[in-house]
Amino acid sequence: GYRKEQVADKLAQSLGWDEERTQRFLSLGETIQTPYDLLEGFYFPDTYLIPTDEDGEKVLKRFINRFNEQFDPLYEELRAQNIKYDTAVRLASIIQREAAGKADMPLIAGVLWNRLLIDMKLEVDATLQYMRGDEGDGWWAPIDVAIKKTDSPYNTYKYEGLPPGPISNPGLDALKAVLAPEETDCLFYLHAPDRSIHCSVTYEGHLENIETHLR
């Protein structure tokens, strides 16, 4: 669920990069020629053995190659379901950020697909967190009401459909959840403090879940 800046910070800590090398790594997604936009989504989360003197471009290509290795076996099912690869990655990136764990992912995928298929706004806080960035309280600090009015294509409270790009770098479980969502009539969900997930078909049911599990 890391975004690219978090990936860069992790690499800087592990490989001893200074600020210049870290910023150079962050700019590589705009310069490496690939069939897709590398600004986010393709830094595949895994365990890597990386020489400490390896330059950022080689590190990024490791991530891309690993993404391709993991994603390529899913292409046949993507074609069978008529899902574009960029749709899959964008949706998986939201599922990754929204889930409390991999067990939640199929249900969240089912709810989000339900919303997309009826042109209902996703209204996902994680997209607003990505839009806002880190203002001193961390990348994933809570959202306030005011930011929901911000005019941005990443504001899923304002615009229907998926954001224009991934909001994190999803793992294989999130990608698989896009292709195998849980069948559900739910359109709403929330996580209780104990990280259990509760969904509802109606907004009224969602309000009841808020009263029961969050207040």
GROMACS .gro file of C-alpha atoms in nm:
model
  215
    1GLY     CA    1   0.000   0.000   0.000
    2TYR     CA    2   0.297   0.237  -0.012
    3ARG     CA    3   0.289   0.533  -0.247
    4LYS     CA    4   0.606   0.608  -0.443
    5GLU     CA    5   0.736   0.864  -0.191
    6GLN     CA    6   0.717   0.601   0.083
    7VAL     CA    7   0.898   0.354  -0.143
    8ALA     CA    8   1.169   0.615  -0.201
    9ASP     CA    9   1.201   0.682   0.173
   10LYS     CA   10   1.236   0.310   0.240
   11LEU     CA   11   1.506   0.278  -0.024
   12ALA     CA   12   1.689   0.582   0.110
   13GLN     CA   13   1.694   0.429   0.458
   14SER     CA   14   1.803   0.085   0.335
   15LEU     CA   15   2.055   0.193   0.071
   16GLY     CA   16   2.187   0.511   0.230
   17TRP     CA   17   2.064   0.746  -0.041
   18ASP     CA   18   2.098   1.120   0.008
   19GLU     CA   19   1.819   1.362  -0.083
   20GLU     CA   20   1.950   1.413  -0.437
   21ARG     CA   21   1.948   1.040  -0.517
   22THR     CA   22   1.605   1.002  -0.359
   23GLN     CA   23   1.457   1.283  -0.567
   24ARG     CA   24   1.621   1.145  -0.881
   25PHE     CA   25   1.453   0.810  -0.813
   26LEU     CA   26   1.115   0.981  -0.775
   27SER     CA   27   1.154   1.148  -1.114
   28LEU     CA   28   1.242   0.827  -1.299
   29GLY     CA   29   0.880   0.732  -1.361
   30GLU     CA   30   0.852   1.032  -1.594
   31THR     CA   31   1.157   0.938  -1.801
   32ILE     CA   32   1.172   0.558  -1.835
   33GLN     CA   33   1.006   0.453  -2.159
   34THR     CA   34   0.741   0.188  -2.092
   35PRO     CA   35   0.392   0.111  -2.225
   36TYR     CA   36   0.235   0.268  -1.917
   37ASP     CA   37   0.266   0.562  -1.680
   38LEU     CA   38   0.509   0.477  -1.401
   39LEU     CA   39   0.426   0.761  -1.166
   40GLU     CA   40   0.251   0.513  -0.937
   41GLY     CA   41   0.116   0.160  -0.921
   42PHE     CA   42   0.400  -0.050  -1.063
   43TYR     CA   43   0.654  -0.046  -0.777
   44PHE     CA   44   0.563  -0.403  -0.689
   45PRO     CA   45   0.568  -0.471  -0.312
   46ASP     CA   46   0.793  -0.767  -0.237
   47THR     CA   47   1.121  -0.859  -0.069
   48TYR     CA   48   1.422  -0.762  -0.280
   49LEU     CA   49   1.794  -0.823  -0.251
   50ILE     CA   50   1.949  -0.501  -0.384
   51PRO     CA   51   2.320  -0.409  -0.394
   52THR     CA   52   2.375  -0.093  -0.191
   53ASP     CA   53   2.552   0.076  -0.484
   54GLU     CA   54   2.275   0.003  -0.738
   55ASP     CA   55   2.142   0.316  -0.907
   56GLY     CA   56   1.778   0.416  -0.887
   57GLU     CA   57   1.693   0.328  -1.246
   58LYS     CA   58   1.801  -0.034  -1.198
   59VAL     CA   59   1.607  -0.051  -0.872
   60LEU     CA   60   1.292   0.078  -1.041
   61LYS     CA   61   1.333  -0.170  -1.324
   62ARG     CA   62   1.351  -0.448  -1.064
   63PHE     CA   63   1.013  -0.336  -0.935
   64ILE     CA   64   0.865  -0.313  -1.285
   65ASN     CA   65   0.997  -0.655  -1.385
   66ARG     CA   66   0.854  -0.807  -1.069
   67PHE     CA   67   0.521  -0.638  -1.136
   68ASN     CA   68   0.515  -0.785  -1.486
   69GLU     CA   69   0.601  -1.133  -1.357
   70GLN     CA   70   0.312  -1.120  -1.111
   71PHE     CA   71   0.061  -0.943  -1.334
   72ASP     CA   72   0.117  -1.127  -1.663
   73PRO     CA   73  -0.065  -1.447  -1.549
   74LEU     CA   74  -0.375  -1.234  -1.484
   75TYR     CA   75  -0.402  -1.100  -1.840
   76GLU     CA   76  -0.611  -1.389  -1.969
   77GLU     CA   77  -0.873  -1.334  -1.700
   78LEU     CA   78  -0.862  -0.957  -1.759
   79ARG     CA   79  -0.941  -1.014  -2.126
   80ALA     CA   80  -1.214  -1.264  -2.040
   81GLN     CA   81  -1.383  -1.007  -1.814
   82ASN     CA   82  -1.311  -0.717  -2.052
   83ILE     CA   83  -1.119  -0.523  -1.787
   84LYS     CA   84  -0.842  -0.291  -1.901
   85TYR     CA   85  -0.509  -0.336  -1.723
   86ASP     CA   86  -0.502   0.027  -1.607
   87THR     CA   87  -0.853  -0.009  -1.466
   88ALA     CA   88  -0.738  -0.316  -1.275
   89VAL     CA   89  -0.432  -0.139  -1.130
   90ARG     CA   90  -0.622   0.175  -1.034
   91LEU     CA   91  -0.897  -0.021  -0.862
   92ALA     CA   92  -0.647  -0.255  -0.695
   93SER     CA   93  -0.456   0.044  -0.559
   94ILE     CA   94  -0.773   0.166  -0.386
   95ILE     CA   95  -0.858  -0.178  -0.252
   96GLN     CA   96  -0.502  -0.208  -0.115
   97ARG     CA   97  -0.535   0.120   0.073
   98GLU     CA   98  -0.890   0.061   0.195
   99ALA     CA   99  -0.848  -0.295   0.326
  100ALA     CA  100  -0.755  -0.379   0.683
  101GLY     CA  101  -0.603  -0.702   0.548
  102LYS     CA  102  -0.621  -0.934   0.251
  103ALA     CA  103  -0.935  -1.106   0.385
  104ASP     CA  104  -1.126  -0.778   0.334
  105MET     CA  105  -1.017  -0.725  -0.022
  106PRO     CA  106  -1.276  -0.933  -0.212
  107LEU     CA  107  -1.565  -0.767  -0.023
  108ILE     CA  108  -1.428  -0.417  -0.079
  109ALA     CA  109  -1.376  -0.504  -0.445
  110GLY     CA  110  -1.737  -0.620  -0.467
  111VAL     CA  111  -1.868  -0.297  -0.312
  112LEU     CA  112  -1.653  -0.074  -0.532
  113TRP     CA  113  -1.747  -0.265  -0.849
  114ASN     CA  114  -2.113  -0.228  -0.751
  115ARG     CA  115  -2.071   0.147  -0.727
  116LEU     CA  116  -1.881   0.173  -1.054
  117LEU     CA  117  -2.137  -0.033  -1.244
  118ILE     CA  118  -2.425   0.196  -1.144
  119ASP     CA  119  -2.223   0.519  -1.193
  120MET     CA  120  -2.227   0.591  -0.822
  121LYS     CA  121  -1.943   0.798  -0.682
  122LEU     CA  122  -1.683   0.587  -0.502
  123GLU     CA  123  -1.647   0.836  -0.214
  124VAL     CA  124  -1.324   0.680  -0.092
  125ASP     CA  125  -1.115   0.868   0.165
  126ALA     CA  126  -0.795   0.703   0.043
  127THR     CA  127  -0.814   0.893  -0.287
  128LEU     CA  128  -0.840   1.220  -0.095
  129GLN     CA  129  -0.543   1.123   0.120
  130TYR     CA  130  -0.343   1.060  -0.196
  131MET     CA  131  -0.454   1.393  -0.343
  132ARG     CA  132  -0.362   1.583  -0.026
  133GLY     CA  133  -0.024   1.420   0.036
  134ASP     CA  134   0.171   1.466   0.357
  135GLU     CA  135   0.104   1.798   0.527
  136GLY     CA  136   0.301   1.705   0.837
  137ASP     CA  137   0.077   1.437   0.985
  138GLY     CA  138   0.178   1.153   0.756
  139TRP     CA  139   0.062   1.033   0.416
  140TRP     CA  140  -0.255   0.871   0.546
  141ALA     CA  141  -0.376   1.115   0.812
  142PRO     CA  142  -0.756   1.135   0.856
  143ILE     CA  143  -0.966   1.339   0.614
  144ASP     CA  144  -1.167   1.642   0.722
  145VAL     CA  145  -1.493   1.757   0.567
  146ALA     CA  146  -1.343   2.060   0.392
  147ILE     CA  147  -1.109   1.858   0.169
  148LYS     CA  148  -1.408   1.671   0.024
  149LYS     CA  149  -1.494   1.994  -0.162
  150THR     CA  150  -1.154   2.016  -0.334
  151ASP     CA  151  -1.171   2.022  -0.714
  152SER     CA  152  -0.942   1.737  -0.819
  153PRO     CA  153  -0.984   1.432  -1.046
  154TYR     CA  154  -0.872   1.231  -0.741
  155ASN     CA  155  -1.170   1.357  -0.542
  156THR     CA  156  -1.403   1.057  -0.563
  157TYR     CA  157  -1.660   1.245  -0.355
  158LYS     CA  158  -1.690   1.500  -0.636
  159TYR     CA  159  -1.637   1.294  -0.952
  160GLU     CA  160  -1.772   0.957  -1.062
  161GLY     CA  161  -1.548   0.671  -1.166
  162LEU     CA  162  -1.190   0.585  -1.085
  163PRO     CA  163  -0.919   0.847  -1.031
  164PRO     CA  164  -0.688   0.910  -1.328
  165GLY     CA  165  -0.407   0.697  -1.184
  166PRO     CA  166  -0.328   0.450  -0.906
  167ILE     CA  167  -0.309   0.587  -0.552
  168SER     CA  168  -0.068   0.324  -0.420
  169ASN     CA  169   0.138   0.028  -0.531
  170PRO     CA  170  -0.090  -0.273  -0.485
  171GLY     CA  171   0.013  -0.628  -0.413
  172LEU     CA  172  -0.106  -0.947  -0.578
  173ASP     CA  173  -0.398  -1.004  -0.338
  174ALA     CA  174  -0.551  -0.668  -0.427
  175LEU     CA  175  -0.502  -0.731  -0.800
  176LYS     CA  176  -0.670  -1.071  -0.769
  177ALA     CA  177  -0.959  -0.918  -0.575
  178VAL     CA  178  -1.037  -0.697  -0.874
  179LEU     CA  179  -1.086  -1.011  -1.083
  180ALA     CA  180  -1.261  -1.218  -0.815
  181PRO     CA  181  -1.470  -0.979  -0.606
  182GLU     CA  182  -1.707  -1.112  -0.345
  183GLU     CA  183  -2.064  -1.122  -0.472
  184THR     CA  184  -2.258  -0.876  -0.259
  185ASP     CA  185  -2.548  -0.633  -0.282
  186CYS     CA  186  -2.367  -0.392  -0.050
  187LEU     CA  187  -2.290  -0.037  -0.160
  188PHE     CA  188  -2.137   0.082   0.168
  189TYR     CA  189  -1.878  -0.048   0.414
  190LEU     CA  190  -1.681   0.061   0.716
  191HIS     CA  191  -1.418  -0.076   0.951
  192ALA     CA  192  -1.480  -0.093   1.324
  193PRO     CA  193  -1.196  -0.010   1.566
  194ASP     CA  194  -1.117  -0.382   1.590
  195ARG     CA  195  -1.059  -0.375   1.209
  196SER     CA  196  -1.364  -0.589   1.136
  197ILE     CA  197  -1.553  -0.484   0.823
  198HIS     CA  198  -1.927  -0.421   0.805
  199CYS     CA  199  -2.119  -0.354   0.485
  200SER     CA  200  -2.474  -0.248   0.405
  201VAL     CA  201  -2.700  -0.233   0.102
  202THR     CA  202  -2.853   0.104   0.188
  203TYR     CA  203  -2.726   0.434   0.325
  204GLU     CA  204  -2.967   0.397   0.615
  205GLY     CA  205  -2.802   0.066   0.698
  206HIS     CA  206  -2.464   0.234   0.673
  207LEU     CA  207  -2.574   0.497   0.925
  208GLU     CA  208  -2.684   0.219   1.157
  209ASN     CA  209  -2.340   0.056   1.122
  210ILE     CA  210  -2.179   0.389   1.210
  211GLU     CA  211  -2.391   0.415   1.525
  212THR     CA  212  -2.325   0.053   1.620
  213HIS     CA  213  -1.955   0.022   1.544
  214LEU     CA  214  -1.805   0.374   1.551
  215ARG     CA  215  -1.998   0.563   1.820
   0.00000   0.00000   0.00000
